[in-house]
Tab-separated table of C-alpha atoms in Angstrom:
chain	number	residue	atom	x	y	z
A	1	MET	CA	-2.644	7.163	-26.051
A	2	SER	CA	0.021	9.852	-26.196
A	3	ASN	CA	2.847	8.950	-28.600
A	4	GLU	CA	4.997	11.685	-27.073
A	5	ARG	CA	4.558	10.285	-23.586
A	6	LEU	CA	5.290	6.749	-24.783
A	7	THR	CA	8.437	7.934	-26.557
A	8	ALA	CA	9.591	9.744	-23.407
A	9	LEU	CA	8.973	6.691	-21.195
A	10	LEU	CA	10.813	4.370	-23.585
A	11	ALA	CA	13.751	6.766	-23.635
A	12	GLU	CA	13.722	6.813	-19.825
A	13	TYR	CA	13.648	3.003	-19.815
A	14	ALA	CA	16.744	2.876	-22.034
A	15	GLU	CA	18.534	5.376	-19.781
A	16	LEU	CA	17.701	3.393	-16.652
A	17	GLU	CA	18.797	0.156	-18.306
A	18	ALA	CA	22.178	1.725	-19.059
A	19	ARG	CA	22.518	3.022	-15.478
A	20	LEU	CA	21.774	-0.390	-14.015
A	21	ALA	CA	24.412	-1.928	-16.273
A	22	ASP	CA	27.011	0.436	-14.782
A	23	PRO	CA	28.599	-1.309	-11.748
A	24	SER	CA	29.274	2.029	-10.044
A	25	ILE	CA	25.594	2.619	-9.267
A	26	HIS	CA	25.588	-0.296	-6.831
A	27	ALA	CA	27.996	1.559	-4.577
A	28	ASP	CA	24.969	3.618	-3.513
A	29	GLN	CA	22.311	1.106	-2.461
A	30	ALA	CA	19.617	3.760	-2.020
A	31	ALA	CA	20.176	5.086	-5.553
A	32	ALA	CA	20.324	1.571	-7.002
A	33	ARG	CA	17.049	0.657	-5.289
A	34	LYS	CA	15.330	3.797	-6.597
A	35	VAL	CA	16.541	3.219	-10.161
A	36	GLY	CA	15.651	-0.478	-9.950
A	37	ARG	CA	12.104	0.275	-8.839
A	38	ARG	CA	11.537	2.764	-11.628
A	39	PHE	CA	13.034	0.349	-14.173
A	40	ALA	CA	10.669	-2.391	-12.971
A	41	GLU	CA	7.750	0.038	-13.271
A	42	LEU	CA	8.600	0.847	-16.906
A	43	THR	CA	9.417	-2.738	-17.948
A	44	PRO	CA	5.782	-3.747	-18.703
A	45	ILE	CA	5.388	-0.621	-20.864
A	46	HIS	CA	8.575	-1.394	-22.795
A	47	LYS	CA	7.574	-5.048	-23.249
A	48	THR	CA	4.024	-4.283	-24.406
A	49	ALA	CA	5.147	-1.508	-26.776
A	50	HIS	CA	7.695	-3.908	-28.292
A	51	GLU	CA	5.016	-6.607	-28.694
A	52	LEU	CA	2.661	-4.097	-30.336
A	53	ASP	CA	5.308	-2.913	-32.812
A	54	ALA	CA	6.180	-6.525	-33.662
A	55	ALA	CA	2.508	-7.446	-34.149
A	56	ARG	CA	1.957	-4.477	-36.476
A	57	ALA	CA	5.025	-5.411	-38.544
A	58	ASP	CA	3.921	-9.057	-38.699
A	59	LEU	CA	0.421	-7.997	-39.793
A	60	GLU	CA	1.804	-5.887	-42.616
A	61	ALA	CA	4.002	-8.775	-43.763
A	62	ALA	CA	1.153	-11.296	-43.499
A	63	ARG	CA	-1.107	-9.095	-45.620
A	64	GLU	CA	1.544	-8.840	-48.335
A	65	LEU	CA	2.248	-12.587	-48.315
A	66	ALA	CA	-1.479	-13.431	-48.349
A	67	ALA	CA	-1.577	-12.355	-51.991
A	68	ILE	CA	0.909	-15.138	-52.745
A	69	ASP	CA	-0.032	-17.794	-50.144
A	70	PRO	CA	-3.639	-17.892	-48.832
A	71	ASP	CA	-2.423	-19.496	-45.583
A	72	PHE	CA	-1.090	-16.115	-44.508
A	73	ALA	CA	-4.608	-14.658	-44.671
A	74	THR	CA	-5.539	-16.688	-41.572
A	75	GLU	CA	-2.467	-15.374	-39.753
A	76	ALA	CA	-3.394	-11.819	-40.752
A	77	VAL	CA	-6.878	-12.225	-39.262
A	78	SER	CA	-5.361	-13.538	-36.009
A	79	LEU	CA	-2.983	-10.571	-35.819
A	80	GLU	CA	-5.800	-8.128	-36.554
A	81	GLN	CA	-7.670	-9.504	-33.546
A	82	ARG	CA	-4.591	-9.292	-31.301
A	83	LEU	CA	-3.764	-5.658	-32.044
A	84	PRO	CA	-6.721	-4.113	-30.140
A	85	GLU	CA	-5.846	-6.221	-27.078
A	86	LEU	CA	-2.260	-4.969	-27.091
A	87	GLU	CA	-3.355	-1.383	-27.727
A	88	GLU	CA	-5.778	-1.545	-24.804
A	89	LYS	CA	-3.136	-3.067	-22.544
A	90	LEU	CA	-0.635	-0.356	-23.471
A	91	ALA	CA	-3.216	2.400	-22.927
A	92	GLU	CA	-3.908	0.974	-19.469
A	93	LEU	CA	-0.190	0.914	-18.646
A	94	LEU	CA	0.168	4.513	-19.819
A	95	ALA	CA	-2.739	5.751	-17.711
A	96	PRO	CA	-1.601	8.024	-14.850
A	97	ARG	CA	-0.640	5.954	-11.836
A	98	ASP	CA	0.104	6.580	-8.195
A	99	PRO	CA	3.797	7.572	-7.961
A	100	ASN	CA	4.053	5.752	-4.616
A	101	ASP	CA	2.898	2.369	-5.949
A	102	ALA	CA	6.380	0.827	-5.838
A	103	LYS	CA	6.996	1.811	-2.227
A	104	ASP	CA	6.944	-0.133	1.000
A	105	VAL	CA	4.567	1.008	3.735
A	106	ILE	CA	4.234	1.680	7.420
A	107	LEU	CA	0.796	0.598	8.614
A	108	GLU	CA	-0.734	1.734	11.901
A	109	ILE	CA	-3.775	0.244	13.613
A	110	LYS	CA	-5.472	2.010	16.531
A	111	SER	CA	-8.339	0.732	18.629
A	112	GLY	CA	-11.271	3.131	18.940
A	113	GLU	CA	-14.893	3.001	20.022
A	114	GLY	CA	-15.827	-0.244	21.712
A	115	GLY	CA	-13.287	-0.458	24.520
A	116	GLU	CA	-11.612	-3.841	24.945
A	117	GLU	CA	-13.598	-5.333	22.053
A	118	SER	CA	-12.149	-2.657	19.759
A	119	ALA	CA	-8.636	-3.614	20.895
A	120	LEU	CA	-9.390	-7.282	20.188
A	121	PHE	CA	-10.646	-6.331	16.711
A	122	ALA	CA	-7.515	-4.237	16.128
A	123	GLY	CA	-5.534	-7.376	16.956
A	124	ASP	CA	-7.596	-9.329	14.419
A	125	LEU	CA	-6.831	-6.702	11.757
A	126	LEU	CA	-3.132	-6.903	12.602
A	127	ARG	CA	-3.131	-10.688	12.117
A	128	MET	CA	-5.097	-10.278	8.871
A	129	TYR	CA	-2.456	-7.959	7.413
A	130	LEU	CA	0.447	-10.075	8.674
A	131	ARG	CA	-1.071	-13.201	7.108
A	132	TYR	CA	-1.786	-11.374	3.849
A	133	ALA	CA	1.823	-10.143	3.773
A	134	GLU	CA	3.014	-13.711	4.333
A	135	ARG	CA	0.874	-14.913	1.407
A	136	ARG	CA	2.468	-12.242	-0.805
A	137	GLY	CA	6.001	-13.081	0.324
A	138	TRP	CA	6.480	-9.674	1.933
A	139	ILE	CA	8.660	-8.926	4.944
A	140	THR	CA	6.979	-7.554	8.082
A	141	GLU	CA	8.480	-5.843	11.102
A	142	VAL	CA	6.516	-4.650	14.118
A	143	LEU	CA	7.962	-1.230	14.932
A	144	ASP	CA	5.904	-0.496	18.034
A	145	SER	CA	2.962	-2.092	19.816
A	146	GLN	CA	0.836	-1.365	22.880
A	147	ASP	CA	-1.126	-4.444	23.913
A	148	SER	CA	-4.443	-4.479	25.763
A	149	ASP	CA	-5.227	-6.465	28.888
A	150	LEU	CA	-7.157	-9.219	27.057
A	151	GLY	CA	-4.651	-9.839	24.284
A	152	GLY	CA	-5.750	-7.212	21.765
A	153	VAL	CA	-3.771	-4.168	20.661
A	154	LYS	CA	-4.397	-0.540	21.526
A	155	ASP	CA	-1.911	0.809	18.987
A	156	VAL	CA	0.525	-0.942	16.655
A	157	SER	CA	2.862	0.141	13.851
A	158	VAL	CA	4.167	-2.342	11.301
A	159	ALA	CA	6.645	-1.912	8.434
A	160	ILE	CA	5.776	-4.065	5.394
A	161	LYS	CA	8.314	-4.485	2.597
A	162	THR	CA	8.680	-6.348	-0.675
A	163	ARG	CA	11.596	-8.696	-1.176
A	164	GLY	CA	13.849	-7.075	-3.763
A	165	VAL	CA	12.422	-4.943	-6.567
A	166	PRO	CA	8.612	-5.093	-6.840
A	167	ASP	CA	7.354	-6.723	-10.033
A	168	GLY	CA	6.084	-4.149	-12.507
A	169	GLY	CA	6.561	-1.390	-9.951
A	170	ASN	CA	3.644	-2.761	-7.900
A	171	GLY	CA	4.931	-2.679	-4.343
A	172	VAL	CA	3.173	-2.968	-1.006
A	173	TRP	CA	1.603	0.491	-1.319
A	174	SER	CA	-0.145	-0.466	-4.573
A	175	ARG	CA	-2.112	-3.116	-2.653
A	176	LEU	CA	-2.518	-1.771	0.874
A	177	LYS	CA	-3.110	1.937	0.194
A	178	TRP	CA	-6.850	1.203	0.187
A	179	GLU	CA	-6.796	0.117	3.831
A	180	GLY	CA	-6.536	3.590	5.364
A	181	GLY	CA	-9.715	4.538	7.218
A	182	VAL	CA	-12.147	3.243	9.815
A	183	HIS	CA	-12.923	-0.490	9.893
A	184	ARG	CA	-16.141	-1.498	11.659
A	185	VAL	CA	-16.887	-4.902	13.172
A	186	GLN	CA	-20.256	-6.407	14.091
A	187	ARG	CA	-20.096	-9.522	16.253
A	188	VAL	CA	-20.688	-10.998	19.694
A	189	PRO	CA	-17.639	-9.888	21.708
A	190	ALA	CA	-15.678	-12.271	23.884
A	191	THR	CA	-16.547	-9.901	26.739
A	192	GLU	CA	-20.332	-10.221	26.118
A	193	SER	CA	-22.140	-12.647	28.422
A	194	GLN	CA	-25.651	-12.184	26.963
A	195	GLY	CA	-24.807	-13.152	23.365
A	196	ARG	CA	-25.694	-9.722	21.978
A	197	ILE	CA	-24.098	-8.395	18.790
A	198	HIS	CA	-21.977	-5.296	19.356
A	199	THR	CA	-20.497	-2.802	16.914
A	200	SER	CA	-17.040	-1.384	17.435
A	201	ALA	CA	-14.324	0.115	15.258
A	202	ALA	CA	-10.595	0.382	14.745
A	203	GLY	CA	-8.665	2.893	12.652
A	204	VAL	CA	-6.022	2.028	10.062
A	205	LEU	CA	-3.467	4.471	8.665
A	206	VAL	CA	-1.229	3.461	5.750
A	207	MET	CA	1.800	5.544	4.776
A	208	PRO	CA	4.421	4.999	2.055
A	209	GLU	CA	7.747	4.497	3.815
A	210	ALA	CA	9.970	7.451	2.957
A	211	GLU	CA	13.612	7.081	1.981
A	212	ASP	CA	16.158	8.987	4.033
A	213	THR	CA	16.808	11.304	1.097
A	214	GLU	CA	13.122	12.092	0.526
A	215	VAL	CA	12.532	13.915	3.807
A	216	GLU	CA	15.023	16.324	5.338
A	217	ILE	CA	14.625	16.552	9.104
A	218	ASP	CA	16.495	19.224	11.034
A	219	THR	CA	17.565	17.703	14.337
A	220	GLY	CA	17.013	21.124	15.879
A	221	ASP	CA	13.293	20.698	15.176
A	222	LEU	CA	13.095	17.532	17.275
A	223	ARG	CA	12.374	16.989	20.939
A	224	ILE	CA	13.421	13.509	22.019
A	225	ASP	CA	12.180	12.095	25.316
A	226	VAL	CA	13.082	8.737	26.815
A	227	TYR	CA	11.025	6.816	29.349
A	228	ARG	CA	10.503	3.326	30.727
A	229	SER	CA	8.578	0.943	28.463
A	230	GLN	CA	5.074	0.019	29.603
A	231	GLY	CA	3.165	-3.166	28.873
A	232	ALA	CA	-0.508	-4.072	29.114
A	233	GLY	CA	-2.055	-2.826	32.330
A	234	GLY	CA	0.675	-0.232	32.771
A	235	GLN	CA	3.377	-2.542	34.104
A	236	SER	CA	7.001	-1.777	33.266
A	237	VAL	CA	8.437	-4.311	30.830
A	238	ASN	CA	12.088	-3.488	31.457
A	239	THR	CA	14.162	-1.604	33.988
A	240	THR	CA	15.839	0.969	31.733
A	241	ASP	CA	14.611	4.147	30.060
A	242	SER	CA	14.737	2.643	26.554
A	243	ALA	CA	11.393	3.815	25.157
A	244	VAL	CA	11.643	6.847	22.863
A	245	ARG	CA	9.164	9.614	22.066
A	246	ILE	CA	10.072	12.031	19.252
A	247	THR	CA	8.162	15.269	18.701
A	248	HIS	CA	8.593	17.207	15.458
A	249	ILE	CA	8.068	20.689	16.854
A	250	PRO	CA	7.118	22.577	13.634
A	251	THR	CA	4.255	20.189	12.819
A	252	GLY	CA	3.458	18.793	16.259
A	253	THR	CA	3.856	15.253	14.916
A	254	VAL	CA	4.617	12.741	17.668
A	255	VAL	CA	5.899	9.172	17.304
A	256	THR	CA	6.842	6.656	19.964
A	257	CYS	CA	8.649	3.329	20.006
A	258	GLN	CA	9.231	1.018	22.944
A	259	ASN	CA	9.462	-2.488	21.473
A	260	GLU	CA	13.247	-2.814	21.578
A	261	ARG	CA	15.401	-2.984	24.700
A	262	SER	CA	17.923	-0.675	23.061
A	263	GLN	CA	17.190	3.041	23.154
A	264	LEU	CA	19.134	3.459	19.888
A	265	GLN	CA	17.038	0.829	18.097
A	266	ASN	CA	13.829	2.425	19.343
A	267	LYS	CA	15.053	5.821	18.140
A	268	ASP	CA	15.894	4.448	14.677
A	269	LYS	CA	12.423	2.905	14.316
A	270	ALA	CA	10.742	6.055	15.604
A	271	MET	CA	12.625	8.113	13.003
A	272	ARG	CA	11.362	5.780	10.238
A	273	MET	CA	7.798	6.370	11.378
A	274	LEU	CA	8.406	10.119	11.626
A	275	ARG	CA	9.805	10.323	8.085
A	276	ALA	CA	6.754	8.496	6.725
A	277	LYS	CA	4.347	10.772	8.613
A	278	LEU	CA	6.123	13.953	7.489
A	279	ALA	CA	6.278	12.766	3.873
A	280	GLN	CA	2.557	12.071	3.895
A	281	LEU	CA	1.838	15.403	5.565
A	282	ALA	CA	3.833	17.209	2.870
A	283	GLU	CA	1.881	15.370	0.155
A	284	GLU	CA	-1.452	16.235	1.736
A	285	GLN	CA	-0.471	19.889	2.034
A	286	ALA	CA	0.597	19.963	-1.617
A	287	LEU	CA	-2.706	18.431	-2.705
A	288	ALA	CA	-4.660	20.878	-0.569
A	289	ALA	CA	-2.728	23.801	-2.020
A	290	ALA	CA	-3.599	22.585	-5.510
A	291	ALA	CA	-7.275	22.272	-4.473
A	292	ASP	CA	-7.189	18.548	-5.191
A	293	ALA	CA	-10.463	16.796	-4.431
A	294	ARG	CA	-8.882	13.646	-3.064
A	295	LYS	CA	-9.803	13.067	0.567
A	296	ALA	CA	-7.240	12.380	3.265
A	297	GLN	CA	-7.427	9.123	5.129
A	298	ILE	CA	-9.831	9.175	8.064
A	299	ARG	CA	-8.046	9.722	11.335
A	300	THR	CA	-10.964	9.725	13.742
A	301	VAL	CA	-12.138	6.302	14.803
A	302	ASP	CA	-15.863	7.020	14.510
A	303	ARG	CA	-18.150	4.119	13.545
A	304	SER	CA	-20.172	6.403	11.253
A	305	GLU	CA	-17.110	7.140	9.078
A	306	ARG	CA	-16.337	3.544	8.206
A	307	ILE	CA	-14.821	2.366	4.933
A	308	ARG	CA	-15.470	-1.319	5.557
A	309	THR	CA	-17.685	-3.504	7.733
A	310	TYR	CA	-16.864	-6.992	8.976
A	311	ASN	CA	-20.104	-8.744	9.943
A	312	TYR	CA	-19.313	-12.021	11.697
A	313	PRO	CA	-22.866	-13.437	12.107
A	314	GLN	CA	-23.387	-13.188	8.317
A	315	ASN	CA	-19.742	-14.006	7.450
A	316	ARG	CA	-19.933	-10.817	5.359
A	317	ILE	CA	-17.333	-8.240	4.385
A	318	THR	CA	-18.537	-4.986	2.798
A	319	ASP	CA	-16.427	-2.167	1.391
A	320	HIS	CA	-18.648	0.912	1.384
A	321	ARG	CA	-16.568	2.953	-1.083
A	322	ILE	CA	-17.355	0.742	-4.081
A	323	GLY	CA	-20.347	-1.250	-2.828
A	324	TYR	CA	-18.366	-4.482	-2.679
A	325	THR	CA	-19.915	-7.313	-0.633
A	326	ALA	CA	-18.747	-10.896	-0.232
A	327	TYR	CA	-19.721	-13.649	2.169
A	328	ASN	CA	-16.219	-14.937	2.831
A	329	LEU	CA	-15.229	-12.934	5.885
A	330	ASP	CA	-13.585	-15.993	7.427
A	331	LEU	CA	-11.187	-16.190	4.475
A	332	ALA	CA	-10.509	-12.433	4.323
A	333	ILE	CA	-9.797	-12.083	8.047
A	334	GLY	CA	-7.518	-15.112	7.669
A	335	GLY	CA	-5.366	-13.207	5.179
A	336	ASP	CA	-7.071	-13.959	1.842
A	337	MET	CA	-7.772	-10.304	1.028
A	338	ASP	CA	-7.295	-10.444	-2.736
A	339	GLY	CA	-11.030	-10.321	-3.489
A	340	VAL	CA	-11.720	-6.941	-1.914
A	341	LEU	CA	-8.328	-5.496	-2.888
A	342	GLU	CA	-8.741	-6.549	-6.535
A	343	ALA	CA	-12.192	-4.944	-6.591
A	344	LEU	CA	-10.748	-1.678	-5.282
A	345	THR	CA	-7.836	-1.804	-7.733
A	346	THR	CA	-10.195	-2.457	-10.658
A	347	ALA	CA	-12.435	0.472	-9.671
A	348	ASP	CA	-9.414	2.752	-9.422
A	349	ARG	CA	-8.073	1.590	-12.799
A	350	ALA	CA	-11.428	2.296	-14.431
A	351	ALA	CA	-11.464	5.791	-12.925
A	352	ARG	CA	-7.957	6.507	-14.193
A	353	LEU	CA	-8.702	5.244	-17.701
A	354	ALA	CA	-11.797	7.444	-17.739
A	355	GLY	CA	-9.570	10.414	-16.980
A	356	GLU	CA	-10.975	10.920	-13.508
A	357	THR	CA	-9.072	11.454	-10.294
A	358	GLU	CA	-8.011	8.304	-8.510
A	359	LEU	CA	-10.446	6.328	-6.404
A	360	SER	CA	-10.677	7.899	-2.967
A	361	ARG	CA	-8.835	5.839	-0.384
A	362	ALA	CA	-11.151	6.950	2.415
């Protein structure tokens, strides 16, 4: 491990601790939240480093006292065994990590190949994520949704947030960043009368939610259109032009929101989605400029480009990036996703500790 890096992080921890103790910082909630998240991220490092220093001092003392009292020899052996565990834990905490791990996310699900069955599957994925968020105690907010005729979803955007400061700097992004890509389902559709198994797909895009101060948007670069909200089947769901479509002209990025009856509320939610998309676009461009090998999340909903398969007849869930397979699809689709997400997190941690680039999210 790098002693210089550890020293720098501990100094940063002390600085952040002093800033949080200053009442004036809480006048700016955005600044307080940013400092609080970073402080929470560094807290495990500070705690483990303190435990390691204390264990080393205790070992030295136990060795000295063992010459006088043999009972201390047993304590010295115990401390000698504990030191490698603490050193390994600290090395893991000091390994490079994703700078977005503490952030909340905006998650989009789009139906793709498979027609109405794909929309039904997209609805199943939406419920899976909402139930998983509920299990974690996260807050969810549907920003925009376009339902299908049979109760599925064609396109949905959901904001998912932690309550307060995420523990250890591990926010929603640290868990759900792996979900970006194409999800494939194999099952007998509700629309199938012959009992045949069909394959369809839905696309998931996960973006860290950007703070207002992280992305500067020139209002002159925006084209804002308003129109009447449409429901499943094309029917109008209200009688006013409250739906909002925002186009960021320089990048061609388009976002829409029609869930609220208020045009202002729809605009605010659309701007949140736009900030997240532009922040991610800027990150991808920076990585490309640096010739980074990390792949972008898949944006085409093609069954051949899947990251995960949900096979209902076999009750099987398979993540193709790490070769993970489990026969508990019923639990996973019901919101118990920790098995596959822990496997992905473990694979990524191993790659980071080995000095490799992070596990590809797509």
